[in-house]
Short mmCIF file of C-alpha atoms and ligand atoms in Angstrom, two decimals:
data_model
loop_
_atom_site.label_atom_id
_atom_site.label_comp_id
_atom_site.label_asym_id
_atom_site.label_seq_id
_atom_site.Cartn_x
_atom_site.Cartn_y
_atom_site.Cartn_z
CA MET A 130 134.83 -99.18 -183.81
CA SER A 131 134.45 -98.24 -180.12
CA ASN A 132 131.50 -99.42 -177.98
CA SER A 133 129.31 -97.26 -176.22
CA LEU A 134 129.33 -96.43 -172.73
CA ILE A 135 126.18 -96.44 -170.31
CA LEU A 136 127.72 -95.49 -167.22
CA LYS A 137 130.90 -93.58 -166.32
CA ALA A 138 132.18 -92.99 -162.77
CA LYS A 139 134.90 -90.62 -162.36
CA ASP A 140 137.50 -89.99 -159.33
CA ILE A 141 134.96 -91.69 -156.76
CA ASP A 142 136.50 -91.29 -153.16
CA LYS A 143 134.61 -92.58 -150.22
CA ALA A 144 135.90 -92.72 -146.65
CA TYR A 145 134.15 -93.54 -143.44
CA GLN A 146 134.86 -92.08 -139.99
CA THR A 147 134.98 -94.95 -137.41
CA VAL A 148 133.72 -94.57 -133.89
CA LYS A 149 137.34 -93.79 -132.54
CA ASN A 150 137.52 -91.02 -135.16
CA ILE A 151 139.71 -92.90 -137.62
CA ARG A 152 139.13 -92.34 -141.24
CA LEU A 153 139.03 -95.40 -143.48
CA GLU A 154 139.34 -94.64 -147.16
CA ILE A 155 137.40 -97.16 -148.69
CA LEU A 156 137.40 -95.87 -152.44
CA LYS A 157 140.44 -93.94 -153.52
CA SER A 158 139.89 -92.14 -156.81
CA VAL A 159 138.07 -95.00 -158.41
CA SER A 160 137.26 -94.42 -162.15
CA ILE A 161 135.29 -97.14 -164.09
CA ASP A 162 133.69 -96.98 -167.70
CA ILE A 163 130.72 -99.43 -168.06
CA GLU A 164 130.07 -100.66 -171.65
CA GLU A 165 126.59 -100.89 -172.84
CA ASN A 166 125.31 -104.60 -173.55
CA LYS A 167 128.25 -106.10 -171.63
CA ILE A 168 128.70 -107.90 -168.41
CA SER A 169 131.25 -106.10 -166.23
CA VAL A 170 132.42 -108.15 -163.28
CA ILE A 171 134.24 -106.64 -160.41
CA ILE A 172 135.82 -109.19 -158.23
CA GLY A 173 137.62 -108.53 -154.81
CA SER A 174 137.95 -110.04 -151.60
CA SER A 175 135.67 -109.22 -148.61
CA GLY A 176 135.89 -105.66 -147.34
CA ALA A 177 137.66 -104.33 -150.63
CA GLY A 178 134.87 -101.82 -150.95
CA LYS A 179 132.66 -103.59 -153.80
CA SER A 180 129.22 -103.04 -152.08
CA THR A 181 130.09 -99.34 -151.60
CA LEU A 182 131.26 -98.80 -155.05
CA LEU A 183 128.04 -100.47 -156.58
CA HIS A 184 125.74 -98.34 -154.40
CA ILE A 185 127.53 -95.69 -155.43
CA LEU A 186 127.18 -96.32 -159.15
CA GLY A 187 123.41 -97.12 -158.59
CA GLY A 188 122.83 -93.91 -156.73
CA LEU A 189 121.96 -95.69 -153.25
CA ASP A 190 124.87 -93.97 -151.62
CA LYS A 191 126.78 -90.84 -152.23
CA PRO A 192 130.51 -90.36 -153.04
CA ASP A 193 132.62 -87.86 -150.76
CA SER A 194 133.89 -86.44 -154.50
CA GLY A 195 133.78 -87.73 -158.09
CA GLU A 196 130.75 -88.25 -160.24
CA VAL A 197 128.68 -90.77 -161.66
CA ILE A 198 127.08 -90.05 -165.35
CA PHE A 199 124.53 -92.45 -166.38
CA ASN A 200 124.01 -91.83 -170.24
CA ASP A 201 124.00 -88.09 -169.87
CA THR A 202 122.86 -87.71 -166.18
CA ASN A 203 125.20 -86.73 -163.55
CA ILE A 204 122.95 -88.84 -161.08
CA HIS A 205 124.30 -87.39 -157.82
CA HIS A 206 123.28 -84.00 -159.08
CA LEU A 207 119.54 -85.03 -158.80
CA SER A 208 117.35 -84.32 -155.72
CA ASP A 209 116.61 -87.37 -153.66
CA ASP A 210 113.09 -87.65 -155.19
CA LYS A 211 114.26 -87.50 -158.63
CA LEU A 212 117.20 -89.98 -158.04
CA ALA A 213 114.69 -92.26 -156.58
CA ARG A 214 112.46 -91.84 -159.67
CA PHE A 215 115.56 -92.21 -161.91
CA ARG A 216 116.62 -95.28 -160.18
CA ASN A 217 113.08 -96.94 -160.40
CA ILE A 218 113.22 -96.45 -164.18
CA ASN A 219 116.72 -96.93 -165.28
CA ILE A 220 118.52 -99.34 -162.95
CA GLY A 221 117.67 -102.82 -161.52
CA PHE A 222 119.17 -103.96 -158.13
CA VAL A 223 119.98 -107.53 -157.35
CA PHE A 224 121.44 -108.46 -153.98
CA GLN A 225 122.74 -111.51 -152.26
CA PHE A 226 119.57 -111.69 -150.03
CA HIS A 227 116.84 -111.67 -152.35
CA HIS A 228 114.75 -108.83 -150.19
CA LEU A 229 111.51 -109.82 -151.64
CA LEU A 230 108.32 -109.14 -149.48
CA PRO A 231 107.44 -112.01 -147.70
CA GLU A 232 103.86 -111.30 -147.32
CA PHE A 233 103.39 -111.02 -151.37
CA THR A 234 103.38 -113.47 -154.01
CA ALA A 235 106.00 -113.84 -156.76
CA LEU A 236 103.71 -112.04 -159.06
CA GLU A 237 103.09 -109.22 -156.68
CA ASN A 238 106.66 -108.82 -155.74
CA ILE A 239 107.26 -108.25 -159.35
CA MET A 240 104.19 -105.93 -159.96
CA ILE A 241 105.06 -103.37 -156.96
CA PRO A 242 107.98 -101.51 -158.81
CA LEU A 243 105.83 -101.20 -161.90
CA MET A 244 103.04 -99.85 -159.59
CA ILE A 245 105.19 -97.42 -157.98
CA ASN A 246 105.99 -96.30 -161.45
CA GLY A 247 102.37 -95.50 -162.23
CA ILE A 248 101.75 -98.37 -164.30
CA SER A 249 97.91 -99.67 -163.93
CA GLU A 250 97.25 -102.95 -162.09
CA LYS A 251 96.30 -104.63 -165.14
CA LYS A 252 99.38 -103.87 -167.17
CA SER A 253 101.63 -104.62 -164.07
CA GLN A 254 100.30 -107.95 -164.05
CA GLU A 255 100.73 -108.56 -167.64
CA ARG A 256 104.26 -107.31 -167.35
CA ALA A 257 105.14 -109.32 -164.38
CA ASN A 258 103.81 -112.38 -166.08
CA GLU A 259 105.93 -111.94 -168.97
CA LEU A 260 108.84 -111.62 -166.64
CA LEU A 261 108.03 -114.76 -164.86
CA ILE A 262 108.02 -116.67 -168.21
CA GLU A 263 111.38 -115.08 -169.25
CA THR A 264 112.83 -116.11 -165.83
CA GLY A 265 111.40 -119.62 -166.15
CA LEU A 266 109.26 -119.21 -163.05
CA SER A 267 105.59 -119.30 -164.86
CA GLU A 268 104.60 -122.04 -162.47
CA ARG A 269 105.73 -120.28 -159.44
CA ALA A 270 103.67 -116.94 -159.80
CA ASN A 271 101.25 -117.37 -156.79
CA HIS A 272 104.22 -118.79 -154.51
CA LYS A 273 105.19 -116.65 -151.52
CA PRO A 274 109.04 -116.23 -151.23
CA ALA A 275 108.91 -118.65 -148.34
CA GLU A 276 107.56 -121.23 -150.65
CA LEU A 277 110.22 -120.76 -153.22
CA SER A 278 113.77 -122.44 -153.37
CA GLY A 279 116.69 -119.95 -152.82
CA GLY A 280 117.51 -120.26 -156.77
CA GLU A 281 113.87 -119.47 -157.44
CA GLN A 282 113.64 -116.52 -154.94
CA GLN A 283 116.88 -115.20 -156.61
CA ARG A 284 115.30 -115.56 -159.97
CA VAL A 285 112.22 -113.65 -158.81
CA ALA A 286 114.64 -110.97 -157.52
CA VAL A 287 116.07 -110.64 -161.24
CA ALA A 288 112.53 -110.42 -162.62
CA ARG A 289 111.49 -107.71 -160.11
CA ALA A 290 114.79 -105.97 -161.04
CA LEU A 291 113.86 -106.08 -164.84
CA ALA A 292 110.22 -104.96 -164.05
CA ASN A 293 110.48 -101.25 -165.57
CA ASP A 294 112.79 -102.71 -168.25
CA PRO A 295 115.96 -100.78 -166.89
CA GLN A 296 118.87 -100.81 -169.28
CA LEU A 297 121.25 -101.50 -166.51
CA ILE A 298 121.17 -104.02 -163.83
CA LEU A 299 123.66 -103.96 -160.91
CA ALA A 300 124.21 -107.38 -158.86
CA ASP A 301 126.00 -107.55 -155.57
CA GLU A 302 127.11 -111.03 -155.00
CA PRO A 303 124.00 -112.52 -156.34
CA THR A 304 125.06 -116.12 -156.42
CA GLY A 305 126.45 -116.03 -153.03
CA ASN A 306 123.51 -117.77 -151.17
CA LEU A 307 123.13 -120.37 -154.06
CA ASP A 308 124.63 -123.98 -154.59
CA SER A 309 126.51 -124.40 -157.76
CA VAL A 310 123.59 -125.75 -159.82
CA ASN A 311 121.61 -122.68 -159.10
CA SER A 312 124.45 -120.33 -159.57
CA VAL A 313 124.92 -121.79 -163.06
CA ILE A 314 121.46 -121.12 -163.75
CA LEU A 315 121.35 -117.64 -162.54
CA GLN A 316 124.80 -116.96 -164.79
CA ASP A 317 123.00 -118.50 -167.71
CA LEU A 318 119.94 -116.18 -166.96
CA PHE A 319 122.18 -113.32 -167.01
CA LYS A 320 123.82 -114.22 -170.47
CA ASN A 321 120.40 -114.69 -171.76
CA LEU A 322 119.06 -111.29 -170.62
CA LYS A 323 122.15 -109.58 -172.09
CA ASN A 324 121.72 -111.12 -175.63
CA LYS A 325 117.95 -111.17 -175.76
CA LEU A 326 116.90 -107.95 -173.97
CA ASN A 327 120.34 -106.09 -174.91
CA LYS A 328 120.80 -105.39 -170.83
CA THR A 329 123.93 -104.31 -169.29
CA PHE A 330 125.06 -105.88 -166.11
CA VAL A 331 127.73 -104.74 -163.41
CA ILE A 332 128.13 -107.64 -161.09
CA VAL A 333 130.41 -107.35 -157.93
CA THR A 334 131.42 -110.64 -156.25
CA HIS A 335 134.31 -112.38 -154.33
CA ASN A 336 133.33 -115.56 -156.12
CA GLN A 337 135.85 -116.31 -158.67
CA GLU A 338 133.57 -118.56 -160.56
CA LEU A 339 131.91 -115.46 -162.10
CA ILE A 340 134.77 -114.52 -163.76
CA SER A 341 133.72 -116.65 -166.67
CA LEU A 342 130.51 -114.61 -167.21
CA ALA A 343 132.69 -111.26 -167.65
CA ASP A 344 133.17 -109.53 -170.93
CA ASN A 345 134.86 -106.89 -168.94
CA LEU A 346 136.78 -108.23 -165.78
CA TYR A 347 137.93 -105.64 -163.03
CA GLU A 348 139.68 -106.43 -159.66
CA MET A 349 139.25 -104.26 -156.72
CA LYS A 350 141.94 -104.20 -153.99
CA ASP A 351 142.91 -101.58 -151.17
CA GLY A 352 140.26 -99.01 -152.46
CA MET A 353 141.51 -99.15 -156.06
CA ILE A 354 140.40 -100.82 -159.31
CA HIS A 355 142.32 -102.24 -162.24
CA LYS A 356 141.15 -103.68 -165.37
CA LYS A 357 142.03 -107.35 -165.95
N1 LIG B 412 128.89 -97.38 -143.07
C1 LIG B 412 129.91 -97.82 -142.87
N2 LIG B 412 130.59 -97.24 -141.84
C2 LIG B 412 131.92 -97.44 -141.70
N3 LIG B 412 132.62 -98.58 -142.21
C3 LIG B 412 131.85 -99.19 -143.37
C4 LIG B 412 130.63 -98.71 -143.58
N4 LIG B 412 130.01 -99.53 -144.72
C5 LIG B 412 131.02 -100.14 -145.16
N5 LIG B 412 132.37 -100.05 -144.38
C6 LIG B 412 133.58 -100.34 -144.23
O1 LIG B 412 134.11 -100.51 -145.86
C7 LIG B 412 135.07 -101.44 -146.03
C8 LIG B 412 134.35 -101.88 -147.45
O2 LIG B 412 132.98 -102.51 -147.24
P1 LIG B 412 132.10 -102.97 -148.55
O3 LIG B 412 131.97 -102.21 -149.70
O4 LIG B 412 131.20 -103.83 -148.09
O5 LIG B 412 133.25 -104.27 -149.17
P2 LIG B 412 132.87 -105.76 -150.08
O6 LIG B 412 131.57 -105.38 -150.52
O7 LIG B 412 133.98 -105.51 -151.03
O8 LIG B 412 133.00 -106.79 -148.97
C9 LIG B 412 134.77 -102.66 -145.09
O9 LIG B 412 135.83 -102.53 -144.08
C10 LIG B 412 133.64 -102.16 -144.14
O10 LIG B 412 133.86 -102.39 -142.81
MG1 LIG B 413 129.73 -106.69 -150.44
#
């Protein structure tokens, strides 16, 4: 029996024009099918185009040509407003730098995407507390980002990405700023979330250690992608 796909990207092209008017082809007809409830890892050296691809998969950036289908939605055909709303509900993002808001606590950082989504403050707080438990951070609810370790900050970022219960989580070098102990904790968290909450992950990284997380492994090189 074949596994179901959550996201299909087809023939994605992306080029940048440099100041000297040189055309840099970053993605060359990249196609990838993302299987539901799996961890797909895309490995590649710096400059390979991993972040560019991830941003296009998640609707943060537009391809020059090609399409991205999330379940049945062609995301780059949505208006900017609809796409922003679609992302907030369906896709969670985790970046190398946590991007938490410094003046808010861990709890409040997780509540923000819920409240943007129109959930009441009380319900948002309940949900954020659940997620703090899920990510092993219930003792840190009222800490601001500066009062958390790097590993804890990144787990709050994961909890925030999960706030609206998206099916898909896209992570760009999520362990890039972590020591090896915290990197392993984060990898275990991803595996648990996949198994327990049926989440789908796409992780792009240059870190070879993350290969062991992959149900499906890809390599990006020279703007092209190959399944390994
Ligand atoms: N806005 C931009 N304008 C011009 N070049 C860019 C821009 N964004 C990325 N690039 C170039 O595209 C290439 C791929 O970048 P990126 O997707 O960030 O690679 P990776 O994440 O694999 O390190 C790099 O050579 C980078 O310099
Ligand atoms: Mg990158």
